[in-house]
């Protein structure tokens, strides 16, 4: 589960820091990207050269690098990290984390992490230090913030004493991160709609739209990657369905509606990214319509609103997510859509930036929830954005 995860490893100044290179090695082996930051004294225990060679990245320990003249931005590190592992976490660093003290790059990064559950800390100290009620109180405080403890283990300590206080074995640390990285999507049944619908006028003509299906297919792929069970109901596209998805190919809104409703009951979540045609010709001509020298009118009927239909009949624990593309009063209209269709979230496509929306490989969205709060994504490739979207929605499963 650590494959592709961005792990920020914070090393503080304790003898257990000699194991940090092994942590880096194991993380890299598991397919993670690793960035190391040190407290100022940690380099007395482990060399930055070893850590940067293994992590294939420069190692940082101060805000400002005098040699390169560069500013090491703690907020950027915090935003980058999927996981912030502090190993070893010394008594001093733990105390500062518990008390709001921020006198080095590692601590400033710690306070900049937006989601405290991303922080894992592995204490390492002598047994009497570890037992001390103040240290235990500090550890409890961090747990109370939502940080994840990788508990110290019993054994021989650097002092020669025997007891609890040594940093957890490297493989236990990796296993704890691996466990914590398990997605809540694993094993969940998710229905994704994607692409346009084609509404036939006659055997050779249709009403359609420019939807490429790329966003929905990227979401299906991201879900497969975290172990979800995905049904992809797709209108006509030029894309290959991600392997592992159950693909149901449809053409019209009515066909999509039928495919969605017949699978509705057994689903845990619905992500409706299809650009469903709102109207269809009242009647479809059996033969190709010939021009007769005068104008032509096509009468249209309204198509069923698939998202709304699911919203009206969904079970309480089913997560329903719709998309919206608005050209005016975007956020206000998206909020209305959320309410009218009884969705849990609306993902609003941004039309402000070049390279977003239909057909492009990149996109930018905001996700609006029932609390009317909007989460704004960055401008990214649709496949990276899909990962961010499913991570954001995961909390609501
Ligand atoms: N949708 C749907 N069935 C339809 C129309 C839309 O399931 N017949 C879904 C889309 O898949 C998307 C969401 O509804 O998740 C928003 O689609 P949009 O076309 O923007 O909304 P409309 O309901 O058509 O709203 P309006 O035309 O009023 O903007």
Short mmCIF file of C-alpha atoms and ligand atoms in Angstrom, two decimals:
data_model
loop_
_atom_site.label_atom_id
_atom_site.label_comp_id
_atom_site.label_asym_id
_atom_site.label_seq_id
_atom_site.Cartn_x
_atom_site.Cartn_y
_atom_site.Cartn_z
CA UNK A 1 0.00 0.00 0.00
CA UNK A 2 3.03 2.31 0.24
CA UNK A 3 3.54 2.22 -3.53
CA UNK A 4 3.51 5.77 -4.86
CA UNK A 5 3.08 7.25 -1.36
CA UNK A 6 5.11 10.35 -0.52
CA UNK A 7 6.77 9.78 2.82
CA UNK A 8 8.45 12.61 4.68
CA UNK A 9 10.88 11.12 7.19
CA UNK A 10 11.78 13.36 10.11
CA UNK A 11 14.85 12.21 12.01
CA UNK A 12 15.56 13.63 15.45
CA UNK A 13 18.79 13.36 17.42
CA UNK A 14 18.88 9.99 19.13
CA UNK A 15 21.10 6.96 18.80
CA UNK A 16 18.27 5.08 17.01
CA UNK A 17 18.87 7.43 14.08
CA UNK A 18 21.44 4.91 12.89
CA UNK A 19 18.40 2.88 11.74
CA UNK A 20 16.97 5.74 9.63
CA UNK A 21 18.88 4.73 6.48
CA UNK A 22 17.27 1.29 6.77
CA UNK A 23 13.84 2.90 7.03
CA UNK A 24 14.58 4.90 3.88
CA UNK A 25 15.76 1.79 2.09
CA UNK A 26 12.66 -0.21 2.99
CA UNK A 27 10.33 2.61 2.00
CA UNK A 28 12.04 3.01 -1.38
CA UNK A 29 11.87 -0.76 -1.87
CA UNK A 30 8.12 -0.62 -1.15
CA UNK A 31 7.76 1.94 -3.96
CA UNK A 32 7.39 5.08 -1.83
CA UNK A 33 9.03 8.44 -2.52
CA UNK A 34 11.04 9.58 0.47
CA UNK A 35 12.13 13.05 1.57
CA UNK A 36 14.27 13.29 4.71
CA UNK A 37 14.46 16.22 7.09
CA UNK A 38 16.59 16.29 10.22
CA UNK A 39 16.66 18.21 13.47
CA UNK A 40 19.92 20.22 13.70
CA UNK A 41 21.69 17.67 15.95
CA UNK A 42 20.49 14.51 14.17
CA UNK A 43 23.44 14.66 11.75
CA UNK A 44 25.72 13.79 14.72
CA UNK A 45 24.06 10.35 14.65
CA UNK A 46 23.51 9.73 10.92
CA UNK A 47 25.07 11.46 7.94
CA UNK A 48 22.91 13.46 5.54
CA UNK A 49 25.04 11.99 2.72
CA UNK A 50 23.88 8.44 3.54
CA UNK A 51 20.26 9.53 3.76
CA UNK A 52 20.33 11.58 0.56
CA UNK A 53 22.08 8.79 -1.35
CA UNK A 54 19.41 6.27 -0.32
CA UNK A 55 16.45 8.61 -0.75
CA UNK A 56 17.86 10.09 -3.99
CA UNK A 57 16.94 13.56 -2.75
CA UNK A 58 18.75 16.30 -0.86
CA UNK A 59 18.30 16.18 2.90
CA UNK A 60 17.34 19.31 4.82
CA UNK A 61 17.77 20.41 8.40
CA UNK A 62 17.43 24.18 8.35
CA UNK A 63 15.05 26.76 6.95
CA UNK A 64 17.73 28.49 4.97
CA UNK A 65 20.53 26.77 3.11
CA UNK A 66 23.54 29.12 3.18
CA UNK A 67 25.40 27.26 0.40
CA UNK A 68 22.59 27.21 -2.16
CA UNK A 69 20.89 30.34 -0.84
CA UNK A 70 17.60 28.44 -0.89
CA UNK A 71 14.68 28.66 1.52
CA UNK A 72 13.38 25.26 2.63
CA UNK A 73 9.69 25.76 2.89
CA UNK A 74 8.11 23.76 5.73
CA UNK A 75 4.63 24.37 4.30
CA UNK A 76 5.65 22.84 0.97
CA UNK A 77 7.05 19.75 2.74
CA UNK A 78 3.83 19.41 4.75
CA UNK A 79 1.64 19.74 1.64
CA UNK A 80 3.77 17.25 -0.28
CA UNK A 81 3.64 14.47 2.31
CA UNK A 82 1.05 11.69 2.32
CA UNK A 83 2.75 10.44 5.49
CA UNK A 84 5.03 12.27 7.94
CA UNK A 85 7.02 9.69 9.88
CA UNK A 86 9.13 10.95 12.77
CA UNK A 87 11.59 8.17 13.60
CA UNK A 88 13.31 8.30 15.93
CA UNK A 89 11.15 10.72 17.90
CA UNK A 90 13.28 11.76 20.89
CA UNK A 91 11.89 12.90 24.23
CA UNK A 92 12.86 16.45 23.32
CA UNK A 93 11.11 16.45 19.92
CA UNK A 94 8.00 14.77 21.36
CA UNK A 95 7.85 17.39 24.14
CA UNK A 96 8.11 20.23 21.62
CA UNK A 97 5.42 18.64 19.42
CA UNK A 98 3.15 18.41 22.47
CA UNK A 99 3.79 21.98 23.62
CA UNK A 100 3.70 24.07 20.44
CA UNK A 101 7.43 24.78 20.39
CA UNK A 102 8.67 25.37 16.89
CA UNK A 103 12.41 25.99 16.83
CA UNK A 104 13.56 23.91 13.86
CA UNK A 105 12.51 22.86 10.36
CA UNK A 106 11.18 19.46 11.47
CA UNK A 107 8.88 21.02 14.06
CA UNK A 108 7.68 23.80 11.75
CA UNK A 109 6.82 21.08 9.20
CA UNK A 110 5.01 19.10 11.90
CA UNK A 111 2.79 22.07 12.76
CA UNK A 112 2.07 22.68 9.05
CA UNK A 113 0.64 19.20 8.39
CA UNK A 114 -3.06 19.77 7.62
CA UNK A 115 -4.27 16.30 8.66
CA UNK A 116 -2.81 15.09 12.03
CA UNK A 117 -3.58 11.45 11.22
CA UNK A 118 -0.83 11.61 8.58
CA UNK A 119 1.76 11.96 11.34
CA UNK A 120 3.37 8.79 12.73
CA UNK A 121 5.95 8.99 15.51
CA UNK A 122 8.25 6.27 16.80
CA UNK A 123 9.64 7.20 20.24
CA UNK A 124 13.15 6.13 21.13
CA UNK A 125 14.76 6.73 24.52
CA UNK A 126 16.11 5.06 27.62
CA UNK A 127 13.66 3.05 29.74
CA UNK A 128 13.41 5.46 32.71
CA UNK A 129 12.97 8.41 30.40
CA UNK A 130 10.25 6.52 28.53
CA UNK A 131 8.45 5.61 31.76
CA UNK A 132 8.51 9.18 33.11
CA UNK A 133 4.93 10.46 33.58
CA UNK A 134 5.72 13.72 31.77
CA UNK A 135 6.95 11.86 28.68
CA UNK A 136 3.91 9.55 28.79
CA UNK A 137 1.65 12.58 29.12
CA UNK A 138 3.29 14.15 26.06
CA UNK A 139 2.83 10.95 24.05
CA UNK A 140 -0.85 10.80 25.07
CA UNK A 141 -1.23 14.40 24.03
CA UNK A 142 0.07 13.66 20.54
CA UNK A 143 -2.29 10.68 20.28
CA UNK A 144 -5.08 13.03 21.36
CA UNK A 145 -4.18 15.36 18.46
CA UNK A 146 -4.77 12.40 16.12
CA UNK A 147 -1.07 11.56 15.54
CA UNK A 148 -0.31 7.85 15.29
CA UNK A 149 2.02 6.24 17.79
CA UNK A 150 4.35 3.46 16.64
CA UNK A 151 5.08 2.28 20.13
CA UNK A 152 8.57 1.77 21.53
CA UNK A 153 9.65 -1.84 22.02
CA UNK A 154 11.33 -3.81 24.81
CA UNK A 155 14.90 -4.97 24.54
CA UNK A 156 18.45 -3.98 25.03
CA UNK A 157 18.99 -0.23 25.06
CA UNK A 158 22.04 1.76 23.99
CA UNK A 159 22.76 2.48 27.67
CA UNK A 160 23.20 -1.24 28.29
CA UNK A 161 19.96 -1.37 30.30
CA UNK A 162 17.11 -3.63 29.31
CA UNK A 163 13.51 -2.49 29.09
CA UNK A 164 10.94 -0.60 27.01
CA UNK A 165 12.12 2.44 25.11
CA UNK A 166 13.96 1.28 22.00
CA UNK A 167 12.56 2.43 18.70
CA UNK A 168 10.24 -0.08 17.02
CA UNK A 169 12.03 -2.44 14.62
CA UNK A 170 12.25 -1.09 11.09
CA UNK A 171 9.93 -3.78 9.71
CA UNK A 172 7.36 -2.94 12.40
CA UNK A 173 7.53 0.73 11.44
CA UNK A 174 7.04 -0.13 7.77
CA UNK A 175 4.15 -2.48 8.65
CA UNK A 176 2.47 0.27 10.73
CA UNK A 177 2.69 2.71 7.81
CA UNK A 178 1.50 0.06 5.41
CA UNK A 179 -1.51 -0.70 7.61
CA UNK A 180 -2.34 2.97 8.03
CA UNK A 181 -2.14 3.42 4.27
CA UNK A 182 -4.87 0.89 3.60
CA UNK A 183 -7.58 2.72 1.83
CA UNK A 184 -11.17 2.68 3.09
CA UNK A 185 -12.10 2.14 -0.56
CA UNK A 186 -10.62 -1.37 -0.43
CA UNK A 187 -13.38 -3.88 -1.12
CA UNK A 188 -16.02 -1.16 -1.56
CA UNK A 189 -18.41 -1.51 -4.49
CA UNK A 190 -18.30 1.68 -6.52
CA UNK A 191 -20.30 2.61 -9.60
CA UNK A 192 -18.71 5.21 -11.87
CA UNK A 193 -20.48 6.78 -14.86
CA UNK A 194 -18.33 8.35 -17.55
CA UNK A 195 -18.32 9.83 -21.04
CA UNK A 196 -21.10 11.38 -23.10
CA UNK A 197 -24.43 9.91 -24.11
CA UNK A 198 -25.54 9.78 -27.72
CA UNK A 199 -29.22 10.39 -28.44
CA UNK A 200 -30.08 9.07 -31.87
CA UNK A 201 -31.91 11.19 -34.44
CA UNK A 202 -31.75 8.58 -37.19
CA UNK A 203 -29.43 5.62 -37.97
CA UNK A 204 -26.47 7.94 -38.74
CA UNK A 205 -26.98 11.05 -36.58
CA UNK A 206 -27.15 11.80 -32.91
CA UNK A 207 -27.19 14.55 -30.30
CA UNK A 208 -24.08 14.30 -28.13
CA UNK A 209 -21.40 16.36 -26.44
CA UNK A 210 -17.62 16.70 -26.28
CA UNK A 211 -17.07 14.66 -23.12
CA UNK A 212 -14.02 12.39 -23.56
CA UNK A 213 -14.65 10.28 -20.46
CA UNK A 214 -11.06 10.86 -19.28
CA UNK A 215 -11.97 12.13 -15.79
CA UNK A 216 -14.35 9.23 -15.05
CA UNK A 217 -11.90 6.61 -16.39
CA UNK A 218 -9.12 8.18 -14.27
CA UNK A 219 -11.37 7.91 -11.21
CA UNK A 220 -12.15 4.27 -12.02
CA UNK A 221 -8.40 3.58 -12.35
CA UNK A 222 -7.59 5.33 -9.05
CA UNK A 223 -10.30 3.28 -7.32
CA UNK A 224 -8.98 0.02 -8.78
CA UNK A 225 -5.49 0.96 -7.55
CA UNK A 226 -6.71 1.14 -3.94
CA UNK A 227 -8.62 -2.12 -4.13
CA UNK A 228 -12.19 -1.01 -4.84
CA UNK A 229 -14.61 -3.13 -6.83
CA UNK A 230 -15.58 -0.90 -9.75
CA UNK A 231 -18.46 -0.96 -12.22
CA UNK A 232 -17.77 1.56 -14.97
CA UNK A 233 -20.88 2.54 -16.93
CA UNK A 234 -19.64 4.42 -19.92
CA UNK A 235 -21.07 6.22 -22.89
CA UNK A 236 -19.12 6.07 -26.19
CA UNK A 237 -15.41 6.99 -25.73
CA UNK A 238 -12.06 6.11 -27.31
CA UNK A 239 -10.63 4.92 -24.00
CA UNK A 240 -9.73 1.47 -22.76
CA UNK A 241 -11.42 0.60 -19.49
CA UNK A 242 -8.89 0.17 -16.66
CA UNK A 243 -8.24 -3.53 -16.22
CA UNK A 244 -10.12 -4.90 -13.27
CA UNK A 245 -13.24 -2.78 -13.82
CA UNK A 246 -16.52 -4.29 -14.90
CA UNK A 247 -17.33 -2.21 -17.98
CA UNK A 248 -20.93 -1.69 -19.07
CA UNK A 249 -21.00 0.16 -22.39
CA UNK A 250 -24.11 2.22 -23.13
CA UNK A 251 -25.05 4.84 -25.69
CA UNK A 252 -28.11 6.77 -24.58
CA UNK A 253 -29.20 8.32 -21.29
CA UNK A 254 -32.02 5.78 -21.03
CA UNK A 255 -29.56 2.91 -21.40
CA UNK A 256 -27.26 4.49 -18.79
CA UNK A 257 -30.22 4.94 -16.44
CA UNK A 258 -31.17 1.28 -16.83
CA UNK A 259 -27.56 0.13 -16.18
CA UNK A 260 -27.26 2.34 -13.09
CA UNK A 261 -30.58 1.49 -11.48
CA UNK A 262 -30.18 -2.24 -12.03
CA UNK A 263 -26.89 -2.12 -10.04
CA UNK A 264 -27.96 0.51 -7.52
CA UNK A 265 -28.88 -1.57 -4.49
CA UNK A 266 -25.59 -3.37 -4.01
CA UNK A 267 -23.34 -0.31 -4.33
CA UNK A 268 -21.44 1.48 -1.53
CA UNK A 269 -20.77 4.59 -3.60
CA UNK A 270 -21.62 6.29 -6.90
CA UNK A 271 -19.39 8.75 -8.72
CA UNK A 272 -21.42 10.18 -11.58
CA UNK A 273 -19.05 11.91 -13.97
CA UNK A 274 -20.95 11.21 -17.20
CA UNK A 275 -22.08 14.17 -19.26
CA UNK A 276 -25.59 12.90 -19.75
CA UNK A 277 -27.56 14.52 -22.53
CA UNK A 278 -30.50 16.32 -20.93
CA UNK A 279 -32.72 15.79 -24.01
CA UNK A 280 -33.33 13.18 -26.68
CA UNK A 281 -35.28 13.36 -29.96
CA UNK A 282 -38.96 12.67 -29.39
CA UNK A 283 -38.78 10.03 -32.05
CA UNK A 284 -35.93 8.32 -33.88
CA UNK A 285 -36.33 7.97 -37.63
CA UNK A 286 -35.86 4.39 -38.85
CA UNK A 287 -34.26 5.59 -42.08
CA UNK A 288 -31.73 8.35 -42.69
CA UNK A 289 -33.63 11.64 -42.85
CA UNK A 290 -33.36 13.24 -46.31
CA UNK A 291 -33.11 16.99 -46.74
CA UNK A 292 -36.11 18.49 -48.51
CA UNK A 293 -34.93 22.02 -49.24
CA UNK A 294 -36.63 23.61 -46.26
CA UNK A 295 -35.59 23.92 -42.59
CA UNK A 296 -36.02 21.21 -40.04
CA UNK A 297 -37.16 21.02 -36.46
CA UNK A 298 -36.31 18.23 -34.07
CA UNK A 299 -38.71 17.87 -31.15
CA UNK A 300 -37.00 16.81 -27.93
CA UNK A 301 -38.09 15.00 -24.80
CA UNK A 302 -36.32 15.40 -21.50
CA UNK A 303 -34.09 12.52 -20.42
CA UNK A 304 -34.29 11.05 -16.95
CA UNK A 305 -31.94 12.65 -14.45
CA UNK A 306 -29.90 9.66 -13.34
CA UNK A 307 -28.11 11.38 -10.45
CA UNK A 308 -31.39 12.70 -9.09
CA UNK A 309 -33.09 9.32 -9.42
CA UNK A 310 -30.32 7.65 -7.39
CA UNK A 311 -30.39 10.54 -4.88
CA UNK A 312 -34.12 10.11 -4.30
CA UNK A 313 -33.92 6.39 -3.62
CA UNK A 314 -30.46 5.88 -2.16
CA UNK A 315 -29.81 4.18 1.15
CA UNK A 316 -28.36 6.27 4.00
CA UNK A 317 -24.92 4.68 3.91
CA UNK A 318 -24.51 4.97 0.12
CA UNK A 319 -22.20 7.81 -0.90
CA UNK A 320 -23.45 9.79 -3.89
CA UNK A 321 -21.16 12.13 -5.81
CA UNK A 322 -22.14 14.17 -8.85
CA UNK A 323 -20.26 16.49 -11.17
CA UNK A 324 -21.19 19.93 -12.36
CA UNK A 325 -20.03 22.20 -15.12
CA UNK A 326 -21.35 25.72 -14.75
CA UNK A 327 -20.72 28.77 -16.85
CA UNK A 328 -22.18 31.31 -14.39
CA UNK A 329 -22.61 31.53 -10.58
CA UNK A 330 -20.71 28.28 -10.49
CA UNK A 331 -20.51 27.63 -6.76
CA UNK A 332 -24.04 28.81 -6.03
CA UNK A 333 -25.48 26.60 -8.79
CA UNK A 334 -23.40 23.63 -7.68
CA UNK A 335 -24.75 24.01 -4.13
CA UNK A 336 -28.31 24.06 -5.51
CA UNK A 337 -27.54 20.93 -7.55
CA UNK A 338 -26.22 19.20 -4.42
CA UNK A 339 -29.47 19.87 -2.62
CA UNK A 340 -31.88 19.20 -5.49
CA UNK A 341 -30.28 15.89 -6.36
CA UNK A 342 -29.71 14.80 -2.74
CA UNK A 343 -26.03 14.18 -3.46
CA UNK A 344 -23.36 14.07 -0.75
CA UNK A 345 -20.81 15.92 -2.85
CA UNK A 346 -20.71 17.85 -6.10
CA UNK A 347 -17.40 18.06 -7.94
CA UNK A 348 -17.41 21.37 -9.74
CA UNK A 349 -15.26 21.64 -12.86
CA UNK A 350 -13.39 24.89 -13.04
CA UNK A 351 -13.80 26.75 -16.29
CA UNK A 352 -11.47 29.56 -15.22
CA UNK A 353 -8.24 27.97 -16.32
CA UNK A 354 -6.95 26.87 -19.71
CA UNK A 355 -6.53 23.10 -20.00
CA UNK A 356 -9.49 22.17 -17.80
CA UNK A 357 -12.70 20.31 -18.61
CA UNK A 358 -13.81 18.36 -21.68
CA UNK A 359 -11.15 16.55 -23.69
CA UNK A 360 -8.09 17.84 -21.83
CA UNK A 361 -5.65 15.64 -19.93
CA UNK A 362 -5.56 18.15 -17.07
CA UNK A 363 -8.25 19.56 -14.82
CA UNK A 364 -8.98 21.60 -11.73
CA UNK A 365 -12.06 21.11 -9.54
CA UNK A 366 -13.60 22.09 -6.26
CA UNK A 367 -15.56 19.61 -4.18
CA UNK A 368 -18.62 20.94 -2.38
CA UNK A 369 -20.10 18.98 0.50
CA UNK A 370 -23.37 19.17 2.42
CA UNK A 371 -21.77 21.59 4.91
CA UNK A 372 -21.42 23.90 1.87
CA UNK A 373 -17.66 24.01 2.35
CA UNK A 374 -15.63 23.85 -0.84
CA UNK A 375 -12.30 22.06 -1.15
CA UNK A 376 -10.22 23.41 -4.00
CA UNK A 377 -7.88 21.12 -5.91
CA UNK A 378 -4.70 22.14 -7.66
CA UNK A 379 -4.40 22.19 -11.45
CA UNK A 380 -3.19 18.67 -12.26
CA UNK A 381 -3.24 15.78 -14.70
CA UNK A 382 -6.63 14.05 -14.55
CA UNK A 383 -4.98 10.87 -13.25
CA UNK A 384 -3.29 12.71 -10.33
CA UNK A 385 -6.47 14.65 -9.66
CA UNK A 386 -8.47 11.41 -9.54
CA UNK A 387 -6.20 10.20 -6.71
CA UNK A 388 -6.78 13.46 -4.79
CA UNK A 389 -10.54 13.23 -5.35
CA UNK A 390 -10.87 9.69 -4.04
CA UNK A 391 -8.62 10.50 -1.07
CA UNK A 392 -10.83 13.47 -0.23
CA UNK A 393 -14.02 11.42 -0.52
CA UNK A 394 -12.58 8.50 1.44
CA UNK A 395 -13.17 10.29 4.75
CA UNK A 396 -16.94 10.16 4.10
CA UNK A 397 -17.18 6.43 3.50
N1 LIG B 1 -26.72 13.93 -14.64
C1 LIG B 1 -27.44 12.75 -14.68
N2 LIG B 1 -28.49 12.64 -15.52
C2 LIG B 1 -28.86 13.65 -16.32
C3 LIG B 1 -28.15 14.85 -16.29
C4 LIG B 1 -27.08 14.96 -15.44
O1 LIG B 1 -27.10 11.82 -13.95
N3 LIG B 1 -29.89 13.51 -17.14
C5 LIG B 1 -25.63 14.06 -13.69
C6 LIG B 1 -24.25 14.18 -14.29
O2 LIG B 1 -23.62 12.93 -14.47
C7 LIG B 1 -23.53 15.02 -13.26
C8 LIG B 1 -24.61 15.91 -12.69
O3 LIG B 1 -25.83 15.24 -12.99
O4 LIG B 1 -23.04 14.23 -12.21
C9 LIG B 1 -24.65 17.32 -13.19
O5 LIG B 1 -24.98 17.41 -14.50
P1 LIG B 1 -25.44 18.80 -15.22
O6 LIG B 1 -25.68 18.47 -16.62
O7 LIG B 1 -24.48 19.86 -14.91
O8 LIG B 1 -26.72 19.12 -14.41
P2 LIG B 1 -28.18 19.31 -14.83
O9 LIG B 1 -28.98 18.51 -13.91
O10 LIG B 1 -28.31 19.02 -16.27
O11 LIG B 1 -28.43 20.79 -14.48
P3 LIG B 1 -28.74 22.05 -15.35
O12 LIG B 1 -29.07 21.58 -16.72
O13 LIG B 1 -29.86 22.65 -14.61
O14 LIG B 1 -27.45 22.82 -15.27
#
